[in-house]
mmCIF file of N, CA and C in Angstrom:
data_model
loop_
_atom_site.group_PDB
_atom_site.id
_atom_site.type_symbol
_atom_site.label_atom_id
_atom_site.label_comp_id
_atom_site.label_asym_id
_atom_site.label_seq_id
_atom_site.Cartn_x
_atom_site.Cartn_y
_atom_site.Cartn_z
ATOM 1 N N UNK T 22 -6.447 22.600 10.806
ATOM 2 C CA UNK T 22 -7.222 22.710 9.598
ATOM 3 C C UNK T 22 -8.025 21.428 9.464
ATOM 4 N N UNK T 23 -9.206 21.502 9.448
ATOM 5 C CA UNK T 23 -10.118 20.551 9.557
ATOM 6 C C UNK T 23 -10.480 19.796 8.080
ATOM 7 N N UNK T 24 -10.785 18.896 7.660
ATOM 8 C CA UNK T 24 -10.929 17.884 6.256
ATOM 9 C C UNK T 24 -12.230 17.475 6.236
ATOM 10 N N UNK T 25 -12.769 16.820 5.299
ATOM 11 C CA UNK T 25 -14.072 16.717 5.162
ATOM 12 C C UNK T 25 -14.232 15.117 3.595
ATOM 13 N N UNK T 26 -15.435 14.874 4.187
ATOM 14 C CA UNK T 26 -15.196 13.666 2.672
ATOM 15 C C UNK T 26 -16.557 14.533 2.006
ATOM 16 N N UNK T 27 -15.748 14.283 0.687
ATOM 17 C CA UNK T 27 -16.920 14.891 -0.624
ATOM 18 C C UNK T 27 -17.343 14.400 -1.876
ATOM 19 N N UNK T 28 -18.840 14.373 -2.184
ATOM 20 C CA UNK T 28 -18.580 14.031 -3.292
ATOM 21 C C UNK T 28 -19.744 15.162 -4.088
ATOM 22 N N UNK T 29 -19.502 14.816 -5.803
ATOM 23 C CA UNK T 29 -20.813 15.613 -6.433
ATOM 24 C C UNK T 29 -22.356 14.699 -6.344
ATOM 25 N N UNK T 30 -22.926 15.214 -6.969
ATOM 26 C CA UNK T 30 -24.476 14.751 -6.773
ATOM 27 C C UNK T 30 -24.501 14.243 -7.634
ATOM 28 N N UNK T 31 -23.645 14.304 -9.188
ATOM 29 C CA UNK T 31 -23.841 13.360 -10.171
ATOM 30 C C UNK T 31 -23.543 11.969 -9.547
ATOM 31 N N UNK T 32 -22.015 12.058 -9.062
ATOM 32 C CA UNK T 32 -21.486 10.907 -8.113
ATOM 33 C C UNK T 32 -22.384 10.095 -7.530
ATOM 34 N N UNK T 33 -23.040 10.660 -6.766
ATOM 35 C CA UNK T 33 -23.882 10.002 -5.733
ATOM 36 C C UNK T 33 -25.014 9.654 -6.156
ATOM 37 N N UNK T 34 -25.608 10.288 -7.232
ATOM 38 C CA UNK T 34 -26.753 10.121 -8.559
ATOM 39 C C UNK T 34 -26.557 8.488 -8.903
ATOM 40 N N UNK T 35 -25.623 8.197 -8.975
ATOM 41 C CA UNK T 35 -24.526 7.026 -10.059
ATOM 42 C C UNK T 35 -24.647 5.875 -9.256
ATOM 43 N N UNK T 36 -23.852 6.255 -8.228
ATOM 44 C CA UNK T 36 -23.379 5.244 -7.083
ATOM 45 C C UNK T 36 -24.089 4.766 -5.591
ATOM 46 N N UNK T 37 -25.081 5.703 -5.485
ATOM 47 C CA UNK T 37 -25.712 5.898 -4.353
ATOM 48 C C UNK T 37 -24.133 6.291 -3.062
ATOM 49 N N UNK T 38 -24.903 6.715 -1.803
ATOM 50 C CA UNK T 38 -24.042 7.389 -0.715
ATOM 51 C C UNK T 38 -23.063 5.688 -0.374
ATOM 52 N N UNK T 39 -21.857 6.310 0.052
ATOM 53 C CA UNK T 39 -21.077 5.219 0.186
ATOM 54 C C UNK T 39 -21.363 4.377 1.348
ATOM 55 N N UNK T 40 -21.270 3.403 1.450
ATOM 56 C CA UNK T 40 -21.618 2.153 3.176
ATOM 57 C C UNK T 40 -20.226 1.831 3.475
ATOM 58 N N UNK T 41 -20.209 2.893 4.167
ATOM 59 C CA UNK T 41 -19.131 2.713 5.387
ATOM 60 C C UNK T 41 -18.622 1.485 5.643
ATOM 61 N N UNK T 42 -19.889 0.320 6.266
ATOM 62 C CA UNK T 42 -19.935 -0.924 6.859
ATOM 63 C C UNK T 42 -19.140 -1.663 5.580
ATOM 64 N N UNK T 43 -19.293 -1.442 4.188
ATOM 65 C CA UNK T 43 -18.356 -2.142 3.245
ATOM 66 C C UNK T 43 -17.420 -1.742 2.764
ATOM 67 N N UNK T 44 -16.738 -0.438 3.557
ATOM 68 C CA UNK T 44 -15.569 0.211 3.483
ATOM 69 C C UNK T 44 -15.784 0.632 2.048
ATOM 70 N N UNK T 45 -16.867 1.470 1.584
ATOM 71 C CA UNK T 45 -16.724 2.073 -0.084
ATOM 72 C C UNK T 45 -16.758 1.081 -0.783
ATOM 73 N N UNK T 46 -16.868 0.153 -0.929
ATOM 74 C CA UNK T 46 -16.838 -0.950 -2.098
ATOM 75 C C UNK T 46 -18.170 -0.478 -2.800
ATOM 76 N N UNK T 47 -17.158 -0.620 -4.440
ATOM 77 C CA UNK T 47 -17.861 -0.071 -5.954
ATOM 78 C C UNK T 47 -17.851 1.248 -5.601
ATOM 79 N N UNK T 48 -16.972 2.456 -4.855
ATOM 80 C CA UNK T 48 -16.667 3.737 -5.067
ATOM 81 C C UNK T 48 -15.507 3.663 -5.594
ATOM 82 N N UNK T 49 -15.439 4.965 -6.007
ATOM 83 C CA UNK T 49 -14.217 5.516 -6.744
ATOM 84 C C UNK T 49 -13.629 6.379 -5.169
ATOM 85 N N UNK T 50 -12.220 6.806 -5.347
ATOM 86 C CA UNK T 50 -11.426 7.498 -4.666
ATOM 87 C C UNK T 50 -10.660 8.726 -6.011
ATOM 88 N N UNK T 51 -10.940 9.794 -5.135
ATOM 89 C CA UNK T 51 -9.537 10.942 -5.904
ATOM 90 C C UNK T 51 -8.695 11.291 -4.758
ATOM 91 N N UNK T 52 -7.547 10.937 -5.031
ATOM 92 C CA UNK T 52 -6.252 11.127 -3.587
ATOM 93 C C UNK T 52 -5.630 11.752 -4.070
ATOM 94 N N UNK T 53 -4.587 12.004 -3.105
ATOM 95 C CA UNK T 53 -3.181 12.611 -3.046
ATOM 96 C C UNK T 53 -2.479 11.673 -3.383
ATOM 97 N N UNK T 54 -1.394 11.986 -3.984
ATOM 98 C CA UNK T 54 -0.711 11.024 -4.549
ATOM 99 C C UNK T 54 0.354 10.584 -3.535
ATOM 100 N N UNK T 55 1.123 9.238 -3.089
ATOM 101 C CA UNK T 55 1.550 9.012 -1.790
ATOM 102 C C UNK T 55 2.618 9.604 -1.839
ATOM 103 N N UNK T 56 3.045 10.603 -2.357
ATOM 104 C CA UNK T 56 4.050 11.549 -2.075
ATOM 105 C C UNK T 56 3.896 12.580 -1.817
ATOM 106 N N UNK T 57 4.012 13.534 -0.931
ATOM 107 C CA UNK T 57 4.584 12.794 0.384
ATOM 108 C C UNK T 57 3.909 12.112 1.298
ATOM 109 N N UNK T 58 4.126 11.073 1.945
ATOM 110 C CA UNK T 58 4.083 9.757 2.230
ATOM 111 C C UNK T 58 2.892 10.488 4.173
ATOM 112 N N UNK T 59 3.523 11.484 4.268
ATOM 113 C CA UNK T 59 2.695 11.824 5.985
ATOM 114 C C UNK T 59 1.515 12.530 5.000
ATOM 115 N N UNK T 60 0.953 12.649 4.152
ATOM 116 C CA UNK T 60 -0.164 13.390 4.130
ATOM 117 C C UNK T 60 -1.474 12.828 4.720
ATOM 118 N N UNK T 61 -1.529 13.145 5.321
ATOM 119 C CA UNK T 61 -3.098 12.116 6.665
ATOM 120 C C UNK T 61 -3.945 12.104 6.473
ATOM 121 N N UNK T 62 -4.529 12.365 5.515
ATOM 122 C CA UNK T 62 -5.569 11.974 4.625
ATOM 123 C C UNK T 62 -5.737 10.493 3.916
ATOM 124 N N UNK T 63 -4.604 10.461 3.478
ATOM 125 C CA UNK T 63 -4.382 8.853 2.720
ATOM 126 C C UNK T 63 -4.407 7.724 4.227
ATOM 127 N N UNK T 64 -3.904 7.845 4.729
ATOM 128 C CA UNK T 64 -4.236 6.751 5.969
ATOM 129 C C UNK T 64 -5.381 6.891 6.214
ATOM 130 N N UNK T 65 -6.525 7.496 6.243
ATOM 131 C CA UNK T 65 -7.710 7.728 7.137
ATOM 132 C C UNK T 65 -8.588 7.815 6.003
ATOM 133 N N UNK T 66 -8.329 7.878 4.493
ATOM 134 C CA UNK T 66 -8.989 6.885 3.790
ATOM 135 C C UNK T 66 -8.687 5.205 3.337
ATOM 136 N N UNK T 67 -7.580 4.951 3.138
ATOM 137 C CA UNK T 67 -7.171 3.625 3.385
ATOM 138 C C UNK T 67 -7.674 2.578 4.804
ATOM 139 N N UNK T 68 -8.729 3.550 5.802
ATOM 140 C CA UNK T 68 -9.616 3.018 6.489
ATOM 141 C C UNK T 68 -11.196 2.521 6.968
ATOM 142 N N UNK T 69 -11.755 4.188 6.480
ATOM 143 C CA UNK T 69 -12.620 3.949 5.852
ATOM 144 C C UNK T 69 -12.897 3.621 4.716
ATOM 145 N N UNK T 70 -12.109 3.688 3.963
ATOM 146 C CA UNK T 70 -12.738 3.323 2.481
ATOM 147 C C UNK T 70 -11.631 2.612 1.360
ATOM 148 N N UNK T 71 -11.159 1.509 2.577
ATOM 149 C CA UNK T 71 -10.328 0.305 1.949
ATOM 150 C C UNK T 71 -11.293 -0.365 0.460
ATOM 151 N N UNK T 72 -12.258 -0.692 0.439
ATOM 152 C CA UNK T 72 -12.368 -1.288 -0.983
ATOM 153 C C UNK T 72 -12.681 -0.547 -2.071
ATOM 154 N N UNK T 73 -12.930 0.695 -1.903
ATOM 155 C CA UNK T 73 -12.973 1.652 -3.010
ATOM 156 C C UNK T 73 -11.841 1.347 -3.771
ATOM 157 N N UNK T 74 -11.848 1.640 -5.244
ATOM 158 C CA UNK T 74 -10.878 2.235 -6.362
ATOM 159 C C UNK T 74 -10.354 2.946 -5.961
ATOM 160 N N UNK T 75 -8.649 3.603 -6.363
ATOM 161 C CA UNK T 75 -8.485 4.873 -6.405
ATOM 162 C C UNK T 75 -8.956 4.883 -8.054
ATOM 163 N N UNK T 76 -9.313 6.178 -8.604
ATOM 164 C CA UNK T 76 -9.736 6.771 -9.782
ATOM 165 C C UNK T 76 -8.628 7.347 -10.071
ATOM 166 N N UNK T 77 -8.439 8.242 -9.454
ATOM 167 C CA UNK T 77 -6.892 9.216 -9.977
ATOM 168 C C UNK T 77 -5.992 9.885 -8.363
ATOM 169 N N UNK T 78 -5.226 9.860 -8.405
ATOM 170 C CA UNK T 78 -3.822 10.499 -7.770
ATOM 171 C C UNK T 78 -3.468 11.660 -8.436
ATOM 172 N N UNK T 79 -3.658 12.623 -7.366
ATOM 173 C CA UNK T 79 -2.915 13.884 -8.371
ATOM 174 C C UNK T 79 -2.517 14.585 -6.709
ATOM 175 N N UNK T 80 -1.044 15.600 -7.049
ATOM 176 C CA UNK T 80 -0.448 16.582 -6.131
ATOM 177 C C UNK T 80 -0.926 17.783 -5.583
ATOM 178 N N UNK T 81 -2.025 17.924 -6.379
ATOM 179 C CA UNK T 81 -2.564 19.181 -5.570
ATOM 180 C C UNK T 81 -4.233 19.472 -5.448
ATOM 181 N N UNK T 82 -4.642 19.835 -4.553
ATOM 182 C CA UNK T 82 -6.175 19.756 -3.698
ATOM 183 C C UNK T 82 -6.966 20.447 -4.586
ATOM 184 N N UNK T 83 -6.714 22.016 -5.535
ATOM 185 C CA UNK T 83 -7.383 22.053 -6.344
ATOM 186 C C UNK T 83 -7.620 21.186 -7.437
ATOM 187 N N UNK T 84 -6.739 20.434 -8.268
ATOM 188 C CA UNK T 84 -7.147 19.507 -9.036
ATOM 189 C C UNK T 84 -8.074 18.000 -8.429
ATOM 190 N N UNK T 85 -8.285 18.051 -6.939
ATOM 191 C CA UNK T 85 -8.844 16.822 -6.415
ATOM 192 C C UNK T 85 -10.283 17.617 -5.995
ATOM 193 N N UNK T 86 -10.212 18.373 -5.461
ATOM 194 C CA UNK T 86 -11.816 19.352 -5.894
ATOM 195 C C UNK T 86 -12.538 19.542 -7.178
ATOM 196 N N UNK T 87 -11.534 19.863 -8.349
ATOM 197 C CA UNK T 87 -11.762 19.551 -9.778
ATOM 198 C C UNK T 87 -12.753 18.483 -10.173
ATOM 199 N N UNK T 88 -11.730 17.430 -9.688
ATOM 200 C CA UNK T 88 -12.158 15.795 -10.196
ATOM 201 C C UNK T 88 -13.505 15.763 -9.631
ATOM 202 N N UNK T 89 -13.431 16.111 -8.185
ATOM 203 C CA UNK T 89 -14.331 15.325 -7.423
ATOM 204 C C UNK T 89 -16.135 16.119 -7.977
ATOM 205 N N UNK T 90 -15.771 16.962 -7.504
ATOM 206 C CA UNK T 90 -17.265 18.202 -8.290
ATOM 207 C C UNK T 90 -17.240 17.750 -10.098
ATOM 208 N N UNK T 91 -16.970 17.150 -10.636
ATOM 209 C CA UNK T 91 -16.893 16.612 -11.872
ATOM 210 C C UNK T 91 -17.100 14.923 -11.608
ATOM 211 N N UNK T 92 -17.281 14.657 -10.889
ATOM 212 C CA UNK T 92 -18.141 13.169 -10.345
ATOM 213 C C UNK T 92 -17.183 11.926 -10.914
ATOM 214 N N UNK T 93 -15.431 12.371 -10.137
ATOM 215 C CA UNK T 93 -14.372 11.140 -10.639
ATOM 216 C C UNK T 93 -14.824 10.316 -9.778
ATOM 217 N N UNK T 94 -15.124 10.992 -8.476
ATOM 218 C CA UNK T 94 -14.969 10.076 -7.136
ATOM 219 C C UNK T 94 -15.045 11.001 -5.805
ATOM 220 N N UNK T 95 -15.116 10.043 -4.877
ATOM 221 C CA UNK T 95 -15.605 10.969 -3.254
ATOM 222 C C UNK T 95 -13.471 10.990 -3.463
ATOM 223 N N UNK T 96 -13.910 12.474 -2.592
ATOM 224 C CA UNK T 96 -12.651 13.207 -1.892
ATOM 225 C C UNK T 96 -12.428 13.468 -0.957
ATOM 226 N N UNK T 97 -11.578 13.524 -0.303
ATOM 227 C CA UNK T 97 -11.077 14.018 1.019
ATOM 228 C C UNK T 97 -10.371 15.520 1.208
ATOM 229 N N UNK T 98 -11.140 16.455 1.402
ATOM 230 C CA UNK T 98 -10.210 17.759 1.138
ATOM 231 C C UNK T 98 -10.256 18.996 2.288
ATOM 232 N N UNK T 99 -9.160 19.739 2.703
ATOM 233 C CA UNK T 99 -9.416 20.790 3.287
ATOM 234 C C UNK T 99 -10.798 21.322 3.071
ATOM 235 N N UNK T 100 -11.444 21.647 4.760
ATOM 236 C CA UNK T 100 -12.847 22.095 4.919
ATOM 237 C C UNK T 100 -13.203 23.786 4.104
ATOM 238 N N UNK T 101 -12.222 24.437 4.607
ATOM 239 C CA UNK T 101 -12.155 25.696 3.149
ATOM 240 C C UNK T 101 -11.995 25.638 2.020
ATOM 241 N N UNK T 102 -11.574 24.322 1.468
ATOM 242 C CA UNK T 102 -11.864 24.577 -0.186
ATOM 243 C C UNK T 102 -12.850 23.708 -0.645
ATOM 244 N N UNK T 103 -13.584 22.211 0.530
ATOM 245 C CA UNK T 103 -14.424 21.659 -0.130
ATOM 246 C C UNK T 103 -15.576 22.238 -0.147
ATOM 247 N N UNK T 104 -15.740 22.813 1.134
ATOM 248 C CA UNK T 104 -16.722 23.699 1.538
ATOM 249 C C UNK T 104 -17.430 24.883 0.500
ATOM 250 N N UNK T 105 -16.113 25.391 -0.256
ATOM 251 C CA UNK T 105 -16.544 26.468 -1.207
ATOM 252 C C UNK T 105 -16.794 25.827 -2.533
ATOM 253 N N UNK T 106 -16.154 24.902 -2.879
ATOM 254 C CA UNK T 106 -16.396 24.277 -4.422
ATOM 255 C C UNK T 106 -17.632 24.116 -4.575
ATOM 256 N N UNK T 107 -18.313 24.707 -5.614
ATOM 257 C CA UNK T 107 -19.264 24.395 -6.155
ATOM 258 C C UNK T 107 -19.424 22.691 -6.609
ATOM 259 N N UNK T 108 -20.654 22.532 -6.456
ATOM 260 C CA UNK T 108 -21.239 21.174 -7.211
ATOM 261 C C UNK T 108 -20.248 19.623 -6.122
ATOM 262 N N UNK T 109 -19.866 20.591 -5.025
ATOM 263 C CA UNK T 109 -19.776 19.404 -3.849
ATOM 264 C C UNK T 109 -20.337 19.296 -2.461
ATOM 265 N N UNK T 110 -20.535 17.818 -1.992
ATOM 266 C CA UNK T 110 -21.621 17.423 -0.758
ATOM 267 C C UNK T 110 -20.622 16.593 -0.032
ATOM 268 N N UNK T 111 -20.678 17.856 0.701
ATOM 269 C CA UNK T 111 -19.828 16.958 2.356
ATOM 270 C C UNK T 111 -20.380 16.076 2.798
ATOM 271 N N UNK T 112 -20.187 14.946 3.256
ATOM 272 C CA UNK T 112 -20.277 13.248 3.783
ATOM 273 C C UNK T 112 -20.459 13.185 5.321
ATOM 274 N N UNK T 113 -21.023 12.147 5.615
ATOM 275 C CA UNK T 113 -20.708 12.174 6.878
ATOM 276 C C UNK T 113 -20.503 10.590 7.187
ATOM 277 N N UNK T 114 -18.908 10.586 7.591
ATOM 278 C CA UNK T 114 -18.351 9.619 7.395
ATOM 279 C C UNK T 114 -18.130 8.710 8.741
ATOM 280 N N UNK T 115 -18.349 7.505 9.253
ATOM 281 C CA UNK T 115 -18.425 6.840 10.405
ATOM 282 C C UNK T 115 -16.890 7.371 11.181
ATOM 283 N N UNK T 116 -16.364 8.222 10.971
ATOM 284 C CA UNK T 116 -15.020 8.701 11.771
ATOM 285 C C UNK T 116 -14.571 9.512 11.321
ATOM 286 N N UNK T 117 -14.359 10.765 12.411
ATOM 287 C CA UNK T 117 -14.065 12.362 11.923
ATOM 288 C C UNK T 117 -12.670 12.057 10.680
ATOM 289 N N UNK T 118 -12.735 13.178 9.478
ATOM 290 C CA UNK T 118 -11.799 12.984 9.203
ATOM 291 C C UNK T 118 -10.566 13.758 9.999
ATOM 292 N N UNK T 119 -9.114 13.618 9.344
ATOM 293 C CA UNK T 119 -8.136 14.251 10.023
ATOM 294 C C UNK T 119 -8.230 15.596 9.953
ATOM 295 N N UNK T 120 -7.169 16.234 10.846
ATOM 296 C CA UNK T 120 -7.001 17.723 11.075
ATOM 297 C C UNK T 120 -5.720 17.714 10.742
ATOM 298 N N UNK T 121 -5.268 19.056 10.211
ATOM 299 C CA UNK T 121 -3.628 19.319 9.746
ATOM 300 C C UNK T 121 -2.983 20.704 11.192
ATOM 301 N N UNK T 122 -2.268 20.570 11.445
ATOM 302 C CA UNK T 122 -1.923 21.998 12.164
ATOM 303 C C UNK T 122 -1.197 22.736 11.372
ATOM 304 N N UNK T 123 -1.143 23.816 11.064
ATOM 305 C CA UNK T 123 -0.453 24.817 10.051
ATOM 306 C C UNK T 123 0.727 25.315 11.446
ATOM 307 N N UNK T 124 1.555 25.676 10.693
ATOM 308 C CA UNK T 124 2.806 26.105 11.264
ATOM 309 C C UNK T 124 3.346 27.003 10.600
ATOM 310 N N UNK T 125 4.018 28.127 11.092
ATOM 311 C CA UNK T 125 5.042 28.856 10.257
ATOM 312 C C UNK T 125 5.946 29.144 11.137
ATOM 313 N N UNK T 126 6.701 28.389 9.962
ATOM 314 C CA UNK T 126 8.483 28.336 10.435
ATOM 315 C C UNK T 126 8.955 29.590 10.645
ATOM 316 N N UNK T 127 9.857 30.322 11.332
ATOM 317 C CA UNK T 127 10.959 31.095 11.169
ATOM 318 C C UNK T 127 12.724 30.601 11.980
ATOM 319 N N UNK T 128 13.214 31.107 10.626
ATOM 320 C CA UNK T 128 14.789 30.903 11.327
ATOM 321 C C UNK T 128 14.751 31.377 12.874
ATOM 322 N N UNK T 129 15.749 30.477 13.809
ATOM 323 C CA UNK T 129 15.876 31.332 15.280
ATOM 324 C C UNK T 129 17.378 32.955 15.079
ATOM 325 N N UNK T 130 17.501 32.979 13.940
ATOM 326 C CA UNK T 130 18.503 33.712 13.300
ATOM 327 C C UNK T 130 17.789 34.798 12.950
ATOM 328 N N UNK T 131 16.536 34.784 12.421
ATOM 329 C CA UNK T 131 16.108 35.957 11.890
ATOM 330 C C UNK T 131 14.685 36.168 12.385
ATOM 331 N N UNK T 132 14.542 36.057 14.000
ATOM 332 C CA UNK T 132 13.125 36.389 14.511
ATOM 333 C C UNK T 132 13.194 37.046 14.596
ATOM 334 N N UNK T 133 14.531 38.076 14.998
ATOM 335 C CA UNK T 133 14.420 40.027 15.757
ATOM 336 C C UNK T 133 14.766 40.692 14.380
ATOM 337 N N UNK T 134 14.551 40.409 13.157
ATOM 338 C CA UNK T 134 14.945 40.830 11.875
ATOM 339 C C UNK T 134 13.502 41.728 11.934
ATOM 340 N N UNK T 135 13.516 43.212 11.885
ATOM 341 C CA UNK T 135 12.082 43.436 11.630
ATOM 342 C C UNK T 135 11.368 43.197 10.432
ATOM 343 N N UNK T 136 11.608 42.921 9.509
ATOM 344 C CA UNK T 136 10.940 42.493 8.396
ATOM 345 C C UNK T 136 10.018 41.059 8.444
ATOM 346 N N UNK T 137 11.097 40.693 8.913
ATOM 347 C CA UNK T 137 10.535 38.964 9.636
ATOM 348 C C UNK T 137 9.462 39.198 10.484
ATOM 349 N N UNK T 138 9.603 40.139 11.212
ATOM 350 C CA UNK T 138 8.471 39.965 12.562
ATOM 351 C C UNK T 138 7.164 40.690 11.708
ATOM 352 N N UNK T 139 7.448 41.754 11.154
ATOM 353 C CA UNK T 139 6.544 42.132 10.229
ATOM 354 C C UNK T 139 5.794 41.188 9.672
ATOM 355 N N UNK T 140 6.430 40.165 8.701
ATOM 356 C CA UNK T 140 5.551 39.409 8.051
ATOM 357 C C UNK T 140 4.949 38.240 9.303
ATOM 358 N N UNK T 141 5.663 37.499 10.268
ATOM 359 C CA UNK T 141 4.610 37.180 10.946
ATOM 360 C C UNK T 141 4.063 37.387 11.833
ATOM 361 N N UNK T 142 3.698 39.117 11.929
ATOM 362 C CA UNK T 142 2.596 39.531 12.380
ATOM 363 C C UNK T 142 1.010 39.391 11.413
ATOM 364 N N UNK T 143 1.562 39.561 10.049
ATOM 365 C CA UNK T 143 0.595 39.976 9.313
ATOM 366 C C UNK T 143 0.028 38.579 8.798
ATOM 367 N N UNK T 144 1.102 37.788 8.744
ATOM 368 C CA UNK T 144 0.207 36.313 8.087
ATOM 369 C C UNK T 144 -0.436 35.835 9.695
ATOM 370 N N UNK T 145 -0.035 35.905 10.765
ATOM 371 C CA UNK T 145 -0.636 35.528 11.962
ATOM 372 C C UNK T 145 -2.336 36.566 11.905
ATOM 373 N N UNK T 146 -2.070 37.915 12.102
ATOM 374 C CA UNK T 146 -3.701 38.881 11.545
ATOM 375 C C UNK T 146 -4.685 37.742 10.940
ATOM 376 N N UNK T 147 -3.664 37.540 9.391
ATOM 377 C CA UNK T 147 -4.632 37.235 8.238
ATOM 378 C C UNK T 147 -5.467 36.354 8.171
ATOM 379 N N UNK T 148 -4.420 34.906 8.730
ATOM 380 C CA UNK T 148 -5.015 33.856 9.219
ATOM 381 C C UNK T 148 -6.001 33.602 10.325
ATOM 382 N N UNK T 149 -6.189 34.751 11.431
ATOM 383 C CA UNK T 149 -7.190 34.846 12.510
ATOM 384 C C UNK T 149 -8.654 34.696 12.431
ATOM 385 N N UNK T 150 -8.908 35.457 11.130
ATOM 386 C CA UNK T 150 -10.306 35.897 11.034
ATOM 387 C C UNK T 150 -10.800 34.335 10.054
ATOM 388 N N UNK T 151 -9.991 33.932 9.660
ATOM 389 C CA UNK T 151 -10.247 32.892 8.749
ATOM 390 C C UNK T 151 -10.579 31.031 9.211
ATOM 391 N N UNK T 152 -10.358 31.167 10.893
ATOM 392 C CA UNK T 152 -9.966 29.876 11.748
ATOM 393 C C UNK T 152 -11.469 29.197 11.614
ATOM 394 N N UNK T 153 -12.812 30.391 11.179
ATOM 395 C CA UNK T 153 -13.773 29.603 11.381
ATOM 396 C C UNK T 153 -14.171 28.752 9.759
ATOM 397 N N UNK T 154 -13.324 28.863 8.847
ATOM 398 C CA UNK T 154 -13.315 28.523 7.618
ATOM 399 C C UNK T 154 -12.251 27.389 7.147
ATOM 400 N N UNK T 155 -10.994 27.422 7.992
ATOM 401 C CA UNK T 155 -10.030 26.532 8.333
ATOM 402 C C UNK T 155 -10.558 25.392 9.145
ATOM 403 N N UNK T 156 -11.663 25.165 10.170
ATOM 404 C CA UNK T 156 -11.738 24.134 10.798
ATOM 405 C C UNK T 156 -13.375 24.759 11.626
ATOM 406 N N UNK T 157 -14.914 24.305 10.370
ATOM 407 C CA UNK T 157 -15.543 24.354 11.224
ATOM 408 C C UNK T 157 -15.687 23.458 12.122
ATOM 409 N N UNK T 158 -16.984 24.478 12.733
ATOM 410 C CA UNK T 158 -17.675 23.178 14.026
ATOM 411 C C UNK T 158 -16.516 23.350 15.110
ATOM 412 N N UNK T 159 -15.449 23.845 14.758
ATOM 413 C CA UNK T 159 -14.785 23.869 16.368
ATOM 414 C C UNK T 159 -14.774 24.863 17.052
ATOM 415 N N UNK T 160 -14.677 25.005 18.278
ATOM 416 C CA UNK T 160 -14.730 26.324 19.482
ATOM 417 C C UNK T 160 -13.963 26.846 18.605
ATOM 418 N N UNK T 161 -14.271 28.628 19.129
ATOM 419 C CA UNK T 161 -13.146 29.030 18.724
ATOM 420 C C UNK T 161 -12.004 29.360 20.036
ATOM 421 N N UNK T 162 -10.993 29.627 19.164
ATOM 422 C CA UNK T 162 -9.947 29.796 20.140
ATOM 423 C C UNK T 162 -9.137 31.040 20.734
ATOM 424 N N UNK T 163 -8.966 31.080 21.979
ATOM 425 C CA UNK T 163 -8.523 32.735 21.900
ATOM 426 C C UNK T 163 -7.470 33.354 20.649
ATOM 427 N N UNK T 164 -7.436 34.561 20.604
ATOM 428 C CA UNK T 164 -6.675 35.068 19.498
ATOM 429 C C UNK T 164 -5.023 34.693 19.644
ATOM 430 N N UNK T 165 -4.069 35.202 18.909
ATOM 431 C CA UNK T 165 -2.647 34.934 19.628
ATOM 432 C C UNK T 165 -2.317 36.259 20.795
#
């Protein structure tokens, strides 16, 4: 799942586009809050954009799409939801942001359970058609 840096146009109206070369200094940040602590986003803004503010910390990506299209601050967010939010402008930032790999777990107890295999057949389907919205710009990949 591919990430993206964003901000609104009021934002950028305000602040002008961020300089990389001064790591964001006089930007605002809207993050994840460092719990939990592997979310890879927060390292890979804590690089590029060490002198920025954080503005606000909050737990979940719709409320950081919220903020950000409401001109708190540039964001860092899954490419399918920054992509769709209205009143936000993807960045182009001196270093790709991170990628997440999605996984779905199943017990090794309950793979031959047909219900189990049922459902991940169908979230495996669902998720297929969707890979070019999960992570543009990349090849695509054969099916499973």
């Amino acid at each position: 799942m591919g990430f993206g840096l964003y901000a609104s146009e009021a934002y950028l109206a305000a602040r002008g586009l961020p300089d990389f070369d001064r790591q964001c200094e006089g930007h605002a940040l809207v993050t994840m809050s460092d719990e939990p602590p592997a979310v890879a986003d927060l390292a890979w803004l804590r690089a590029v954009a060490a002198q920025a503010r954080v503005a606000a910390r909050t737990n979940g990506r719709e409320a950081q799409a919220t903020m950000g299209a409401a001109g708190v601050g540039l964001v860092c967010l899954p490419r399918y939801l920054g992509d769709a939010t209205a009143g936000l402008r993807l960045l182009s930032p001196p270093s790709p942001p991170p990628e997440r790999t999605l996984w779905l777990g199943v017990h090794r107890d309950t793979r031959g359970v047909p219900r189990v295999k049922a459902l991940v057949a169908f979230v495996t389907d669902a998720l297929g058609p969707l890979r070019g919205a999960l992570r543009p710009g990349a090849r695509p990949r054969p099916g499973p």
